[in-house]
Amino acid sequence: MALDNETLTLLLDAVRRFVNERLVPAEDELASTGVMPEGIVQEMRELGLFGLSISPDYGGLGLTMEEEVRVVFELGQTSPAFRSLAGTNIGIGSQSIVMSGTDEQRNHYLPLLASGEVVGSFALTEPEAGSDAMSLRTSAVRDGDHYILNGTKRFITNAPIAGLFSVMARTSQERGADSISCFLVEAGTPGLTLGKPDKKMGQAGALTCDVVFEDCRVPASSLLGGKEGTGFRTAMRVLDKGRLHISALCVGIAERLVRDAARYALERKQFGQPIADFQLVQAMLADSQTELYAARCMVLDAARKRDRGENTTLEAACCKLYASEMVGRVADRAVQIHGGAGYMAEYAVERFYRDVRLFRIYEGTSQVQQVVIAREVLKAHR
Ligand SMILES: Cc1cc2nc3c(=O)[nH]c(=O)nc-3n(C[C@H](O)[C@H](O)[C@H](O)COP(=O)(O)OP(=O)(O)OC[C@H]3O[C@@H](n4cnc5c(N)ncnc54)[C@H](O)[C@@H]3O)c2cc1C
């Protein structure tokens, strides 16, 4: 464990209090304005949320995976757009540097990411390369002490506010993982421009947009790890970890949804009694609680396995598939338990129903998780 038990309990209590006292009351405003209150961002920085997964050597908390998912179970109890702000620094925006950066890259960028002074973004997806990420076209051509980047990245989380992009680009025209490298590109570099923020189904306040590279010259020192051809494998390792983080988030949100649905069922009366007395309503709560408990157990088990240094490609994909589909069903039942009120924006379940739809799509769709799981199973039994 990175933290002793007492310190972990204090951290979890602090995050729970922050979620209940600061984030939950700000949910409606974030949903209607799409603007993250600066005071809240500062408090997230002070709590250390941006640096959960970055070593204390660089100013982070250096949590183990188990500790990280426990924190995310708490963070999930509110609008996921809040988590999304720090989420890239905890996961896909920092982990490529943690895993594969040179000492110089780590020393320079990790303290900035851990403190939240800089927001990191992970730019893999392109208009023509989503699930088939290896077919990406963004190119990086060596030119003396520089590389020149050309291409477009799509749906990039936190891009509108990012200070640093981990950009996957092709350094060779061959097919295969060895032809893709990762570059650390700072916002404001000439030749890097941003599209307009995307209009999305949910998670208002969590921003995405296109990131466009047109003859964007970056120094050769921005090549991650100083080595060409390692970017794709690093990206896949980053996603293995990210999938556990997203799965934990799905569990946290499901807990909130079951709580909201149970409270509503106890208050709402029909036929002269609380709807919670009806067994058909109870069945919806029971199914949701059972599924969320199963996902919670899966996530904790996989996180512990990862902390033991074992490969968790299979488990991370199982968790992401199950937990993201689970929270979709739980949100659907929560709306159903609310009846007509569940369709109204006044109730949080309406918003969560839209917010959670994303989890089955990004960091690998459910179908991609199935492909990964089947590949790993067949590999083991061939
Ligand atoms: C809000 C949001 C934030 C995002 N943030 C980021 C980010 O920060 N960085 C980043 O790089 N990307 C990001 N993405 C992109 C995201 O990871 C991709 O959208 C996702 O991987 C799917 O790719 P696609 O949209 O091109 O869909 P496609 O790959 O075109 O898939 C369309 C459908 O075909 C199915 N499909 C595709 N291939 C197969 C197959 N082999 N077998 C079976 N079914 C298949 C898919 O499951 C899906 O149902 C984000 C997306 C969204 C919506």
Short mmCIF file of C-alpha atoms and ligand atoms in Angstrom, two decimals:
data_model
loop_
_atom_site.label_atom_id
_atom_site.label_comp_id
_atom_site.label_asym_id
_atom_site.label_seq_id
_atom_site.Cartn_x
_atom_site.Cartn_y
_atom_site.Cartn_z
CA MET A 1 0.00 0.00 0.00
CA ALA A 2 1.22 3.52 -0.72
CA LEU A 3 -0.68 4.96 2.25
CA ASP A 4 -1.12 3.54 5.73
CA ASN A 5 -4.69 2.66 6.67
CA GLU A 6 -5.30 5.77 8.71
CA THR A 7 -4.09 8.13 5.98
CA LEU A 8 -6.19 6.31 3.37
CA THR A 9 -9.27 6.60 5.60
CA LEU A 10 -8.60 10.33 6.07
CA LEU A 11 -8.23 10.79 2.31
CA LEU A 12 -11.44 8.87 1.54
CA ASP A 13 -13.32 10.87 4.21
CA ALA A 14 -12.00 14.15 2.78
CA VAL A 15 -13.04 13.19 -0.76
CA ARG A 16 -16.48 12.01 0.45
CA ARG A 17 -17.01 15.32 2.30
CA PHE A 18 -15.83 17.34 -0.70
CA VAL A 19 -18.21 15.43 -2.99
CA ASN A 20 -21.20 15.82 -0.64
CA GLU A 21 -20.64 19.38 0.51
CA ARG A 22 -19.15 21.02 -2.60
CA LEU A 23 -19.73 18.97 -5.74
CA VAL A 24 -23.26 17.60 -5.31
CA PRO A 25 -24.69 21.10 -4.60
CA ALA A 26 -22.87 22.43 -7.73
CA GLU A 27 -24.13 19.69 -10.10
CA ASP A 28 -27.14 21.58 -11.47
CA GLU A 29 -25.15 24.73 -12.14
CA LEU A 30 -22.43 22.79 -13.95
CA ALA A 31 -25.08 21.00 -16.03
CA SER A 32 -26.82 24.21 -17.03
CA THR A 33 -23.81 26.47 -17.64
CA GLY A 34 -21.22 23.88 -18.69
CA VAL A 35 -18.66 25.96 -16.80
CA MET A 36 -16.55 24.47 -14.04
CA PRO A 37 -16.46 26.92 -11.07
CA GLU A 38 -12.83 27.99 -10.55
CA GLY A 39 -13.17 27.70 -6.76
CA ILE A 40 -13.96 24.02 -7.15
CA VAL A 41 -11.00 23.46 -9.47
CA GLN A 42 -8.71 25.03 -6.87
CA GLU A 43 -10.14 22.81 -4.12
CA MET A 44 -9.59 19.75 -6.32
CA ARG A 45 -5.96 20.80 -6.68
CA GLU A 46 -5.59 21.28 -2.93
CA LEU A 47 -7.08 17.85 -2.21
CA GLY A 48 -4.43 16.32 -4.48
CA LEU A 49 -6.98 14.90 -6.92
CA PHE A 50 -4.91 15.75 -10.01
CA GLY A 51 -1.93 13.80 -8.67
CA LEU A 52 -3.56 10.63 -7.32
CA SER A 53 -1.54 8.31 -9.55
CA ILE A 54 1.70 10.31 -9.78
CA SER A 55 4.56 9.45 -7.44
CA PRO A 56 5.24 11.67 -4.39
CA ASP A 57 8.70 12.21 -5.96
CA TYR A 58 6.88 14.51 -8.38
CA GLY A 59 4.38 15.98 -5.91
CA GLY A 60 1.56 13.45 -6.35
CA LEU A 61 -0.01 11.01 -3.88
CA GLY A 62 1.33 7.92 -5.66
CA LEU A 63 -1.69 5.77 -4.84
CA THR A 64 -1.75 2.08 -5.62
CA MET A 65 -4.44 0.99 -8.07
CA GLU A 66 -6.57 -0.31 -5.22
CA GLU A 67 -6.33 3.01 -3.39
CA GLU A 68 -7.06 4.90 -6.61
CA VAL A 69 -10.23 2.92 -7.34
CA ARG A 70 -11.40 3.45 -3.75
CA VAL A 71 -11.04 7.22 -4.22
CA VAL A 72 -12.85 6.98 -7.56
CA PHE A 73 -15.75 5.05 -5.95
CA GLU A 74 -16.23 8.23 -3.89
CA LEU A 75 -15.70 10.67 -6.76
CA GLY A 76 -18.32 8.74 -8.74
CA GLN A 77 -21.05 9.83 -6.34
CA THR A 78 -21.52 13.08 -8.23
CA SER A 79 -21.67 14.38 -11.79
CA PRO A 80 -18.88 12.61 -13.73
CA ALA A 81 -17.94 15.90 -15.40
CA PHE A 82 -16.17 16.90 -12.16
CA ARG A 83 -14.06 13.73 -12.25
CA SER A 84 -13.33 14.27 -15.91
CA LEU A 85 -11.39 17.47 -15.19
CA ALA A 86 -8.81 15.73 -13.00
CA GLY A 87 -9.35 12.39 -14.73
CA THR A 88 -6.96 12.94 -17.62
CA ASN A 89 -4.16 14.01 -15.25
CA ILE A 90 -4.78 10.92 -13.11
CA GLY A 91 -4.99 8.62 -16.11
CA ILE A 92 -4.55 8.95 -19.83
CA GLY A 93 -2.95 12.44 -19.69
CA SER A 94 -0.09 11.54 -17.34
CA GLN A 95 0.42 7.78 -17.36
CA SER A 96 2.30 7.60 -20.65
CA ILE A 97 4.94 9.87 -19.05
CA VAL A 98 4.87 7.88 -15.80
CA MET A 99 5.31 4.61 -17.71
CA SER A 100 7.64 5.58 -20.53
CA GLY A 101 8.94 9.14 -20.09
CA THR A 102 12.64 9.99 -19.88
CA ASP A 103 13.90 11.35 -16.54
CA GLU A 104 13.90 14.81 -18.08
CA GLN A 105 10.29 14.47 -19.28
CA ARG A 106 9.16 13.15 -15.90
CA ASN A 107 10.97 15.85 -13.94
CA HIS A 108 9.57 18.57 -16.12
CA TYR A 109 5.94 17.54 -16.66
CA LEU A 110 4.86 15.30 -13.76
CA PRO A 111 5.02 18.01 -11.04
CA LEU A 112 2.91 20.30 -13.26
CA LEU A 113 0.36 17.55 -13.87
CA ALA A 114 0.31 16.34 -10.24
CA SER A 115 -0.47 19.82 -8.92
CA GLY A 116 -3.13 20.45 -11.58
CA GLU A 117 -1.26 23.53 -12.76
CA VAL A 118 -1.27 21.93 -16.22
CA VAL A 119 -4.07 19.75 -17.58
CA GLY A 120 -2.92 16.83 -19.74
CA SER A 121 -4.81 15.37 -22.70
CA PHE A 122 -4.40 12.08 -24.54
CA ALA A 123 -4.76 12.34 -28.30
CA LEU A 124 -5.15 8.97 -29.98
CA THR A 125 -8.53 8.96 -31.78
CA GLU A 126 -8.86 10.44 -35.28
CA PRO A 127 -11.78 10.98 -37.65
CA GLU A 128 -10.90 7.75 -39.51
CA ALA A 129 -9.28 5.85 -36.64
CA GLY A 130 -11.42 5.07 -33.58
CA SER A 131 -11.64 1.44 -32.48
CA ASP A 132 -8.99 0.66 -35.09
CA ALA A 133 -6.56 3.05 -33.41
CA MET A 134 -3.57 1.42 -35.10
CA SER A 135 -4.74 2.80 -38.44
CA LEU A 136 -4.13 6.37 -37.30
CA ARG A 137 -2.77 8.73 -39.93
CA THR A 138 -1.28 11.65 -38.02
CA SER A 139 2.33 11.72 -39.15
CA ALA A 140 5.53 12.80 -37.46
CA VAL A 141 8.43 13.28 -39.85
CA ARG A 142 11.95 13.81 -38.56
CA ASP A 143 13.59 17.05 -39.67
CA GLY A 144 17.00 17.53 -38.06
CA ASP A 145 16.48 18.12 -34.34
CA HIS A 146 12.73 18.37 -34.80
CA TYR A 147 9.67 16.39 -35.88
CA ILE A 148 6.91 17.86 -38.02
CA LEU A 149 3.40 16.74 -37.11
CA ASN A 150 0.40 16.73 -39.44
CA GLY A 151 -3.05 15.30 -38.80
CA THR A 152 -6.32 15.66 -36.87
CA LYS A 153 -7.30 14.16 -33.52
CA ARG A 154 -10.98 13.86 -32.61
CA PHE A 155 -13.11 13.97 -29.41
CA ILE A 156 -10.10 14.78 -27.21
CA THR A 157 -11.10 15.13 -23.56
CA ASN A 158 -9.97 18.34 -21.87
CA ALA A 159 -8.29 19.55 -25.08
CA PRO A 160 -9.88 23.03 -24.80
CA ILE A 161 -8.13 23.59 -21.45
CA ALA A 162 -5.08 21.34 -21.84
CA GLY A 163 -1.53 22.58 -21.47
CA LEU A 164 0.01 19.32 -22.67
CA PHE A 165 -1.00 16.73 -25.27
CA SER A 166 0.27 13.14 -25.48
CA VAL A 167 -0.07 12.69 -29.23
CA MET A 168 0.13 9.33 -30.99
CA ALA A 169 1.61 9.78 -34.45
CA ARG A 170 3.01 7.61 -37.18
CA THR A 171 6.81 7.70 -37.55
CA SER A 172 6.77 4.99 -40.21
CA GLN A 173 4.30 4.04 -42.93
CA GLU A 174 4.49 0.29 -42.09
CA ARG A 175 1.41 -1.27 -40.51
CA GLY A 176 1.89 -2.43 -36.93
CA ALA A 177 2.49 -1.06 -33.47
CA ASP A 178 6.19 -0.29 -34.11
CA SER A 179 5.30 2.50 -36.52
CA ILE A 180 3.53 4.62 -33.91
CA SER A 181 5.29 6.99 -31.52
CA CYS A 182 4.09 9.32 -28.78
CA PHE A 183 4.96 13.02 -28.65
CA LEU A 184 4.52 15.44 -25.76
CA VAL A 185 3.24 18.60 -27.40
CA GLU A 186 2.59 21.77 -25.43
CA ALA A 187 -0.48 23.91 -26.06
CA GLY A 188 0.40 27.05 -27.95
CA THR A 189 3.00 25.32 -30.15
CA PRO A 190 2.70 26.96 -33.60
CA GLY A 191 0.80 24.64 -35.96
CA LEU A 192 -1.40 23.20 -33.17
CA THR A 193 -4.98 24.48 -33.28
CA LEU A 194 -8.20 23.46 -31.55
CA GLY A 195 -11.67 22.93 -32.99
CA LYS A 196 -14.80 24.30 -31.34
CA PRO A 197 -15.87 22.47 -28.16
CA ASP A 198 -18.13 19.54 -29.15
CA LYS A 199 -21.84 19.61 -28.27
CA LYS A 200 -22.44 16.36 -26.43
CA MET A 201 -25.29 14.17 -25.14
CA GLY A 202 -24.22 14.56 -21.52
CA GLN A 203 -21.43 15.37 -19.09
CA ALA A 204 -21.81 19.12 -19.64
CA GLY A 205 -18.68 20.83 -18.34
CA ALA A 206 -16.41 17.98 -19.47
CA LEU A 207 -14.93 19.42 -22.63
CA THR A 208 -13.83 17.74 -25.84
CA CYS A 209 -12.76 19.06 -29.23
CA ASP A 210 -10.64 18.34 -32.29
CA VAL A 211 -6.89 18.93 -32.08
CA VAL A 212 -5.36 19.80 -35.44
CA PHE A 213 -1.67 19.66 -36.38
CA GLU A 214 -0.53 21.54 -39.47
CA ASP A 215 3.22 21.48 -39.98
CA CYS A 216 3.56 21.59 -36.22
CA ARG A 217 7.29 21.56 -35.38
CA VAL A 218 8.24 19.99 -32.08
CA PRO A 219 11.75 19.40 -30.73
CA ALA A 220 13.03 15.81 -30.94
CA SER A 221 13.21 15.89 -27.12
CA SER A 222 9.39 15.74 -27.08
CA LEU A 223 9.45 12.15 -28.36
CA LEU A 224 8.18 10.13 -25.36
CA GLY A 225 10.96 8.02 -23.86
CA GLY A 226 13.30 9.31 -26.58
CA LYS A 227 12.44 6.23 -28.67
CA GLU A 228 10.41 5.89 -31.85
CA GLY A 229 7.94 3.04 -32.19
CA THR A 230 6.94 2.64 -28.55
CA GLY A 231 3.90 4.95 -28.56
CA PHE A 232 1.18 2.47 -29.42
CA ARG A 233 2.23 -0.09 -26.82
CA THR A 234 2.44 2.65 -24.23
CA ALA A 235 -1.05 3.85 -25.22
CA MET A 236 -2.44 0.33 -24.75
CA ARG A 237 -0.81 0.05 -21.31
CA VAL A 238 -2.24 3.44 -20.39
CA LEU A 239 -5.69 2.25 -21.45
CA ASP A 240 -5.38 -0.97 -19.42
CA LYS A 241 -5.03 1.16 -16.32
CA GLY A 242 -7.60 3.72 -17.50
CA ARG A 243 -10.21 1.00 -17.93
CA LEU A 244 -10.00 0.11 -14.24
CA HIS A 245 -10.36 3.77 -13.34
CA ILE A 246 -13.46 4.16 -15.54
CA SER A 247 -14.91 0.91 -14.14
CA ALA A 248 -14.51 2.28 -10.60
CA LEU A 249 -16.25 5.45 -11.69
CA CYS A 250 -19.18 3.39 -13.03
CA VAL A 251 -19.45 1.64 -9.65
CA GLY A 252 -19.48 4.96 -7.78
CA ILE A 253 -22.19 6.39 -10.01
CA ALA A 254 -24.27 3.22 -9.67
CA GLU A 255 -24.08 3.60 -5.87
CA ARG A 256 -25.36 7.15 -6.14
CA LEU A 257 -28.17 6.07 -8.49
CA VAL A 258 -29.32 3.24 -6.21
CA ARG A 259 -29.32 5.68 -3.28
CA ASP A 260 -31.33 8.30 -5.20
CA ALA A 261 -33.77 5.65 -6.46
CA ALA A 262 -34.24 4.08 -3.00
CA ARG A 263 -34.86 7.47 -1.39
CA TYR A 264 -37.39 8.38 -4.06
CA ALA A 265 -39.13 4.99 -3.71
CA LEU A 266 -39.46 5.49 0.05
CA GLU A 267 -40.99 8.96 -0.36
CA ARG A 268 -43.23 8.56 -3.38
CA LYS A 269 -46.67 7.18 -2.58
CA GLN A 270 -49.10 5.48 -4.97
CA PHE A 271 -52.09 3.31 -4.17
CA GLY A 272 -51.86 4.67 -0.63
CA GLN A 273 -48.38 3.38 0.11
CA PRO A 274 -44.72 4.13 -0.69
CA ILE A 275 -43.79 2.64 -4.06
CA ALA A 276 -40.86 1.02 -2.19
CA ASP A 277 -43.45 -1.45 -0.80
CA PHE A 278 -44.16 -2.84 -4.26
CA GLN A 279 -42.13 -5.93 -4.98
CA LEU A 280 -41.74 -5.02 -8.65
CA VAL A 281 -40.00 -1.79 -7.59
CA GLN A 282 -37.96 -3.72 -5.02
CA ALA A 283 -36.82 -6.08 -7.77
CA MET A 284 -35.36 -3.15 -9.74
CA LEU A 285 -33.45 -1.98 -6.65
CA ALA A 286 -32.28 -5.50 -5.87
CA ASP A 287 -31.03 -6.14 -9.40
CA SER A 288 -29.17 -2.82 -9.43
CA GLN A 289 -27.58 -3.40 -6.03
CA THR A 290 -26.50 -6.92 -6.98
CA GLU A 291 -24.92 -5.83 -10.24
CA LEU A 292 -23.12 -2.88 -8.71
CA TYR A 293 -21.75 -5.12 -5.94
CA ALA A 294 -20.49 -7.58 -8.55
CA ALA A 295 -18.76 -4.77 -10.46
CA ARG A 296 -17.25 -3.38 -7.24
CA CYS A 297 -15.80 -6.79 -6.39
CA MET A 298 -14.42 -7.19 -9.92
CA VAL A 299 -12.76 -3.78 -9.86
CA LEU A 300 -11.15 -4.34 -6.46
CA ASP A 301 -9.93 -7.80 -7.46
CA ALA A 302 -8.42 -6.55 -10.72
CA ALA A 303 -6.85 -3.53 -8.99
CA ARG A 304 -5.19 -5.79 -6.40
CA LYS A 305 -3.93 -8.06 -9.14
CA ARG A 306 -2.41 -5.08 -10.93
CA ASP A 307 -0.82 -3.92 -7.67
CA ARG A 308 0.83 -7.35 -7.40
CA GLY A 309 2.50 -6.60 -10.71
CA GLU A 310 0.43 -9.10 -12.70
CA ASN A 311 -0.87 -8.44 -16.21
CA THR A 312 -4.51 -7.29 -16.06
CA THR A 313 -5.32 -6.75 -19.73
CA LEU A 314 -8.06 -9.40 -19.51
CA GLU A 315 -9.43 -8.29 -16.14
CA ALA A 316 -9.42 -4.59 -17.05
CA ALA A 317 -11.43 -5.32 -20.20
CA CYS A 318 -13.86 -7.55 -18.23
CA CYS A 319 -14.32 -4.78 -15.65
CA LYS A 320 -14.83 -2.06 -18.26
CA LEU A 321 -17.34 -4.17 -20.20
CA TYR A 322 -19.33 -5.24 -17.18
CA ALA A 323 -19.22 -2.02 -15.14
CA SER A 324 -20.08 0.33 -18.02
CA GLU A 325 -22.98 -1.84 -19.17
CA MET A 326 -24.06 -2.30 -15.55
CA VAL A 327 -24.25 1.43 -14.83
CA GLY A 328 -26.34 1.87 -17.98
CA ARG A 329 -28.88 -0.65 -16.67
CA VAL A 330 -28.79 0.86 -13.18
CA ALA A 331 -29.41 4.37 -14.59
CA ASP A 332 -32.27 3.02 -16.68
CA ARG A 333 -33.91 1.43 -13.63
CA ALA A 334 -33.35 4.59 -11.57
CA VAL A 335 -35.26 6.57 -14.20
CA GLN A 336 -38.00 3.90 -14.20
CA ILE A 337 -38.35 4.03 -10.40
CA HIS A 338 -38.77 7.82 -10.65
CA GLY A 339 -41.57 7.39 -13.22
CA GLY A 340 -42.37 10.64 -15.08
CA ALA A 341 -40.15 12.59 -12.69
CA GLY A 342 -37.20 10.53 -13.93
CA TYR A 343 -37.67 12.05 -17.37
CA MET A 344 -37.49 15.57 -15.97
CA ALA A 345 -34.28 17.56 -15.72
CA GLU A 346 -35.19 18.53 -12.16
CA TYR A 347 -34.13 15.08 -11.00
CA ALA A 348 -30.46 14.06 -11.14
CA VAL A 349 -31.27 10.62 -12.58
CA GLU A 350 -32.26 12.21 -15.89
CA ARG A 351 -28.80 13.74 -16.19
CA PHE A 352 -26.96 10.62 -15.02
CA TYR A 353 -28.88 8.53 -17.55
CA ARG A 354 -27.32 10.62 -20.33
CA ASP A 355 -23.93 10.99 -18.63
CA VAL A 356 -23.28 7.27 -18.21
CA ARG A 357 -23.93 6.45 -21.86
CA LEU A 358 -20.39 7.57 -22.62
CA PHE A 359 -18.75 4.84 -20.54
CA ARG A 360 -19.74 2.15 -23.04
CA ILE A 361 -18.01 4.10 -25.80
CA TYR A 362 -14.74 5.72 -24.79
CA GLU A 363 -11.48 4.10 -23.69
CA GLY A 364 -12.62 1.22 -25.93
CA THR A 365 -16.26 0.44 -26.78
CA SER A 366 -18.02 -2.56 -25.24
CA GLN A 367 -17.40 -4.45 -28.48
CA VAL A 368 -13.68 -3.68 -28.32
CA GLN A 369 -13.62 -5.00 -24.73
CA GLN A 370 -15.31 -8.19 -25.96
CA VAL A 371 -12.70 -8.53 -28.69
CA VAL A 372 -9.88 -8.08 -26.13
CA ILE A 373 -11.45 -10.55 -23.68
CA ALA A 374 -12.01 -13.20 -26.36
CA ARG A 375 -8.44 -12.72 -27.68
CA GLU A 376 -6.98 -13.22 -24.19
CA VAL A 377 -9.19 -16.25 -23.47
CA LEU A 378 -8.31 -17.91 -26.76
CA LYS A 379 -4.62 -17.13 -26.28
CA ALA A 380 -4.71 -18.87 -22.89
CA HIS A 381 -6.40 -22.00 -24.27
CA ARG A 382 -4.80 -22.37 -27.65
C1 LIG B 1 -16.89 12.30 -24.95
C2 LIG B 1 -15.75 11.56 -25.57
C3 LIG B 1 -14.47 11.73 -25.07
C4 LIG B 1 -13.38 11.09 -25.68
N1 LIG B 1 -12.11 11.35 -25.23
C5 LIG B 1 -11.05 10.84 -25.93
C6 LIG B 1 -9.71 11.23 -25.57
O1 LIG B 1 -9.47 11.96 -24.59
N2 LIG B 1 -8.69 10.77 -26.34
C7 LIG B 1 -8.89 9.94 -27.40
O2 LIG B 1 -7.92 9.58 -28.06
N3 LIG B 1 -10.15 9.56 -27.76
C8 LIG B 1 -11.22 10.00 -27.05
N4 LIG B 1 -12.50 9.64 -27.39
C9 LIG B 1 -12.69 8.75 -28.54
C10 LIG B 1 -13.19 7.38 -28.16
O3 LIG B 1 -12.18 6.63 -27.53
C11 LIG B 1 -13.73 6.72 -29.45
O4 LIG B 1 -14.93 7.42 -29.78
C12 LIG B 1 -14.00 5.25 -29.29
O5 LIG B 1 -12.79 4.54 -29.14
C13 LIG B 1 -14.76 4.66 -30.49
O6 LIG B 1 -14.24 5.05 -31.71
P1 LIG B 1 -15.20 5.69 -32.83
O7 LIG B 1 -15.98 6.76 -32.18
O8 LIG B 1 -14.40 6.02 -34.01
O9 LIG B 1 -16.22 4.51 -33.17
P2 LIG B 1 -15.97 3.35 -34.25
O10 LIG B 1 -14.65 2.71 -34.01
O11 LIG B 1 -16.28 3.86 -35.60
O12 LIG B 1 -17.09 2.31 -33.81
C14 LIG B 1 -18.45 2.37 -34.27
C15 LIG B 1 -19.13 1.08 -33.83
O13 LIG B 1 -18.50 -0.05 -34.47
C16 LIG B 1 -18.10 -0.99 -33.48
N5 LIG B 1 -16.86 -1.65 -33.86
C17 LIG B 1 -15.72 -1.09 -34.35
N6 LIG B 1 -14.79 -2.03 -34.55
C18 LIG B 1 -15.34 -3.22 -34.19
C19 LIG B 1 -14.87 -4.58 -34.17
N7 LIG B 1 -13.62 -4.90 -34.52
N8 LIG B 1 -15.73 -5.52 -33.74
C20 LIG B 1 -16.98 -5.20 -33.34
N9 LIG B 1 -17.49 -3.95 -33.34
C21 LIG B 1 -16.66 -2.98 -33.75
C22 LIG B 1 -17.89 -0.15 -32.22
O14 LIG B 1 -17.96 -0.95 -31.03
C23 LIG B 1 -19.04 0.83 -32.32
O15 LIG B 1 -20.21 0.23 -31.85
C24 LIG B 1 -13.60 10.21 -26.78
C25 LIG B 1 -14.90 10.01 -27.24
C26 LIG B 1 -15.96 10.66 -26.67
C27 LIG B 1 -17.34 10.43 -27.22
#
